[in-house]
Amino acid sequence: MSIEIANESVVRVPETTLVSVARFALDRMGVSRLAELSIVLVELDVMADLHERWMDLSGPTDVMAFPMEEYEAPRGQDSTDTSPGLLGDLVLCPEFARDQARKAGHGMEDELYLLTVHGVLHLLGYDHAEPEEEREMFALQNRLLAEFREAKTEADRAAQQRDADSRVLGVVGLDESQEATADGDSER
């Protein structure tokens, strides 16, 4: 899956993790690994311009989704779409997200994760204009975010354990290159 990210804002964001959360959501939704997505992070004035031009609403917003092709997400546990596609562009405004996160009582990184998943779901055809649509989309969004956080926590824990193991092996003189030699896996 190709996910490109461009930070055109002055706010530093965890770009790698935003790509990871987008990829996680797309994988969980059964989107083809051949699909393409672009994430652009912009300043308040750029987002305000896009918001007015495309939604006819004044002022900036947090996220906008611009689908490139009509894409209907497979609905159901066993559904998968194997066709490639250009999903579209997600435009996030980190400055807006930072203020929104502060008001919600959580960090900007968590807000950006939420906005990324929210935007991905819009690209996949989900909406929240009607109460039933909103319940479906937000329940799915919350489930994906919870699963991502759980997977991220487990991956972080595993990485910390690997680092600790490497330090211990290094102290006793068994770094990874010596370990490979001892197992007979080294190149000769």
CSV table of C-alpha atoms in Angstrom, one decimal:
chain,number,residue,atom,x,y,z
A,1,MET,CA,0.0,0.0,0.0
A,2,SER,CA,1.4,3.3,-1.0
A,3,ILE,CA,0.8,6.1,1.5
A,4,GLU,CA,2.6,9.4,0.8
A,5,ILE,CA,2.7,12.1,3.5
A,6,ALA,CA,3.7,15.8,3.0
A,7,ASN,CA,3.9,18.1,6.0
A,8,GLU,CA,3.4,21.6,4.6
A,9,SER,CA,2.6,23.0,8.0
A,10,VAL,CA,5.1,24.4,10.6
A,11,VAL,CA,3.8,22.0,13.3
A,12,ARG,CA,5.9,18.9,13.8
A,13,VAL,CA,3.9,15.8,13.7
A,14,PRO,CA,4.6,12.0,14.0
A,15,GLU,CA,4.5,11.4,10.3
A,16,THR,CA,5.5,7.8,10.4
A,17,THR,CA,2.8,7.0,13.0
A,18,LEU,CA,0.1,8.8,10.9
A,19,VAL,CA,1.1,6.6,8.0
A,20,SER,CA,0.9,3.6,10.3
A,21,VAL,CA,-2.6,4.4,11.6
A,22,ALA,CA,-3.8,5.0,8.0
A,23,ARG,CA,-2.3,1.7,6.8
A,24,PHE,CA,-3.8,-0.1,9.9
A,25,ALA,CA,-7.3,1.3,9.2
A,26,LEU,CA,-7.1,0.5,5.5
A,27,ASP,CA,-5.8,-3.1,6.2
A,28,ARG,CA,-8.6,-3.6,8.7
A,29,MET,CA,-11.1,-2.4,6.2
A,30,GLY,CA,-9.9,-4.9,3.6
A,31,VAL,CA,-8.6,-2.3,1.2
A,32,SER,CA,-6.2,-3.6,-1.5
A,33,ARG,CA,-2.5,-3.4,-0.7
A,34,LEU,CA,-2.2,-1.9,-4.2
A,35,ALA,CA,-4.2,1.2,-3.2
A,36,GLU,CA,-2.7,4.6,-2.9
A,37,LEU,CA,-3.3,7.4,-0.4
A,38,SER,CA,-1.9,10.9,0.1
A,39,ILE,CA,-1.9,12.7,3.4
A,40,VAL,CA,-1.1,16.4,3.4
A,41,LEU,CA,-0.7,18.5,6.5
A,42,VAL,CA,-1.5,22.2,6.0
A,43,GLU,CA,-1.6,25.6,7.7
A,44,LEU,CA,-4.8,27.1,9.0
A,45,ASP,CA,-5.1,29.6,6.1
A,46,VAL,CA,-4.8,26.8,3.5
A,47,MET,CA,-7.3,24.7,5.3
A,48,ALA,CA,-9.7,27.6,5.5
A,49,ASP,CA,-9.4,28.2,1.8
A,50,LEU,CA,-10.0,24.5,1.0
A,51,HIS,CA,-13.0,24.4,3.4
A,52,GLU,CA,-14.6,27.5,1.8
A,53,ARG,CA,-13.8,26.4,-1.8
A,54,TRP,CA,-15.0,22.8,-1.5
A,55,MET,CA,-17.6,22.8,1.4
A,56,ASP,CA,-18.8,26.5,1.1
A,57,LEU,CA,-18.0,26.9,4.8
A,58,SER,CA,-15.9,29.7,6.3
A,59,GLY,CA,-12.9,29.1,8.5
A,60,PRO,CA,-10.6,26.2,8.8
A,61,THR,CA,-11.5,22.7,9.8
A,62,ASP,CA,-9.6,19.7,11.2
A,63,VAL,CA,-9.7,17.2,8.3
A,64,MET,CA,-11.0,17.0,4.7
A,65,ALA,CA,-11.1,14.0,2.5
A,66,PHE,CA,-10.9,14.2,-1.3
A,67,PRO,CA,-11.7,10.8,-2.9
A,68,MET,CA,-10.1,10.3,-6.3
A,69,GLU,CA,-12.3,7.4,-7.3
A,70,GLU,CA,-15.8,6.3,-6.2
A,71,TYR,CA,-14.9,3.7,-3.6
A,72,GLU,CA,-17.3,1.7,-1.6
A,73,ALA,CA,-15.7,0.0,1.4
A,74,PRO,CA,-16.5,-3.7,1.6
A,75,ARG,CA,-18.9,-4.1,4.5
A,76,GLY,CA,-18.5,-7.2,6.6
A,77,GLN,CA,-15.9,-9.2,8.4
A,78,ASP,CA,-14.9,-11.4,5.5
A,79,SER,CA,-15.0,-8.8,2.7
A,80,THR,CA,-11.9,-7.9,0.9
A,81,ASP,CA,-11.3,-5.8,-2.2
A,82,THR,CA,-8.3,-6.9,-4.2
A,83,SER,CA,-8.5,-4.2,-6.9
A,84,PRO,CA,-6.0,-1.4,-6.7
A,85,GLY,CA,-7.1,2.1,-6.6
A,86,LEU,CA,-6.2,5.7,-5.9
A,87,LEU,CA,-8.2,6.4,-2.8
A,88,GLY,CA,-7.5,10.1,-2.7
A,89,ASP,CA,-6.1,12.8,-0.5
A,90,LEU,CA,-6.5,13.4,3.2
A,91,VAL,CA,-5.8,17.0,4.3
A,92,LEU,CA,-5.2,17.5,8.0
A,93,CYS,CA,-4.6,20.8,9.8
A,94,PRO,CA,-2.3,20.1,12.8
A,95,GLU,CA,-2.7,23.6,14.2
A,96,PHE,CA,-6.5,23.1,14.3
A,97,ALA,CA,-6.1,19.6,15.7
A,98,ARG,CA,-3.8,20.9,18.5
A,99,ASP,CA,-6.4,23.3,19.7
A,100,GLN,CA,-9.2,20.8,19.3
A,101,ALA,CA,-7.1,18.2,21.3
A,102,ARG,CA,-6.5,20.7,24.1
A,103,LYS,CA,-10.3,21.3,24.4
A,104,ALA,CA,-11.0,17.6,24.3
A,105,GLY,CA,-8.4,16.9,27.0
A,106,HIS,CA,-6.0,14.7,25.1
A,107,GLY,CA,-2.8,15.0,23.2
A,108,MET,CA,-2.4,16.3,19.6
A,109,GLU,CA,-1.0,12.9,18.5
A,110,ASP,CA,-4.2,11.2,19.6
A,111,GLU,CA,-6.3,13.8,17.8
A,112,LEU,CA,-4.3,13.3,14.6
A,113,TYR,CA,-4.8,9.5,14.8
A,114,LEU,CA,-8.6,10.1,15.2
A,115,LEU,CA,-8.7,12.5,12.3
A,116,THR,CA,-6.6,10.2,10.1
A,117,VAL,CA,-9.0,7.3,10.7
A,118,HIS,CA,-12.0,9.6,10.3
A,119,GLY,CA,-10.6,10.8,6.9
A,120,VAL,CA,-9.8,7.3,5.7
A,121,LEU,CA,-13.4,6.2,6.5
A,122,HIS,CA,-14.7,9.2,4.5
A,123,LEU,CA,-12.5,8.1,1.5
A,124,LEU,CA,-14.1,4.6,1.8
A,125,GLY,CA,-17.6,6.0,1.5
A,126,TYR,CA,-18.6,6.4,5.1
A,127,ASP,CA,-20.5,9.5,6.2
A,128,HIS,CA,-22.1,11.0,9.2
A,129,ALA,CA,-24.8,13.2,7.8
A,130,GLU,CA,-27.7,11.1,9.1
A,131,PRO,CA,-27.9,9.7,12.7
A,132,GLU,CA,-27.7,6.1,11.6
A,133,GLU,CA,-24.7,6.8,9.4
A,134,GLU,CA,-23.0,8.7,12.2
A,135,ARG,CA,-23.6,5.8,14.7
A,136,GLU,CA,-22.1,3.3,12.2
A,137,MET,CA,-19.1,5.5,11.2
A,138,PHE,CA,-18.2,6.6,14.7
A,139,ALA,CA,-18.5,3.1,16.2
A,140,LEU,CA,-16.2,1.8,13.4
A,141,GLN,CA,-13.8,4.7,14.0
A,142,ASN,CA,-13.7,4.0,17.7
A,143,ARG,CA,-13.1,0.3,17.2
A,144,LEU,CA,-10.3,0.9,14.7
A,145,LEU,CA,-8.6,3.4,17.0
A,146,ALA,CA,-8.8,1.1,20.0
A,147,GLU,CA,-7.4,-1.8,17.9
A,148,PHE,CA,-4.6,0.5,16.6
A,149,ARG,CA,-3.7,1.7,20.1
A,150,GLU,CA,-3.6,-1.9,21.4
A,151,ALA,CA,-1.4,-3.0,18.5
A,152,LYS,CA,0.9,0.0,18.9
A,153,THR,CA,1.2,-0.6,22.6
A,154,GLU,CA,2.1,-4.3,22.0
A,155,ALA,CA,4.6,-3.3,19.2
A,156,ASP,CA,6.2,-0.7,21.5
A,157,ARG,CA,6.5,-3.2,24.3
A,158,ALA,CA,8.1,-5.8,22.0
A,159,ALA,CA,10.6,-3.2,20.7
A,160,GLN,CA,11.5,-2.2,24.3
A,161,GLN,CA,12.0,-5.9,25.1
A,162,ARG,CA,14.2,-6.4,22.0
A,163,ASP,CA,16.3,-3.4,23.0
A,164,ALA,CA,16.7,-4.6,26.6
A,165,ASP,CA,17.7,-8.1,25.3
A,166,SER,CA,20.2,-6.6,22.9
A,167,ARG,CA,21.8,-4.6,25.7
A,168,VAL,CA,22.1,-7.7,27.9
A,169,LEU,CA,23.5,-9.8,25.1
A,170,GLY,CA,26.0,-7.0,24.4
A,171,VAL,CA,27.1,-6.8,28.0
A,172,VAL,CA,27.9,-10.6,28.1
A,173,GLY,CA,29.5,-10.4,24.6
A,174,LEU,CA,26.8,-12.1,22.6
A,175,ASP,CA,25.7,-9.4,20.2
A,176,GLU,CA,23.5,-10.3,17.2
A,177,SER,CA,26.5,-11.0,14.9
A,178,GLN,CA,28.1,-13.4,17.3
A,179,GLU,CA,24.7,-15.1,17.9
A,180,ALA,CA,24.3,-15.7,14.2
A,181,THR,CA,27.7,-17.3,14.0
A,182,ALA,CA,27.0,-19.5,16.9
A,183,ASP,CA,23.7,-20.7,15.2
A,184,GLY,CA,25.6,-21.3,12.0
A,185,ASP,CA,23.5,-18.7,10.1
A,186,SER,CA,26.4,-16.4,9.2
A,187,GLU,CA,27.8,-16.0,5.7
A,188,ARG,CA,31.0,-17.9,4.9
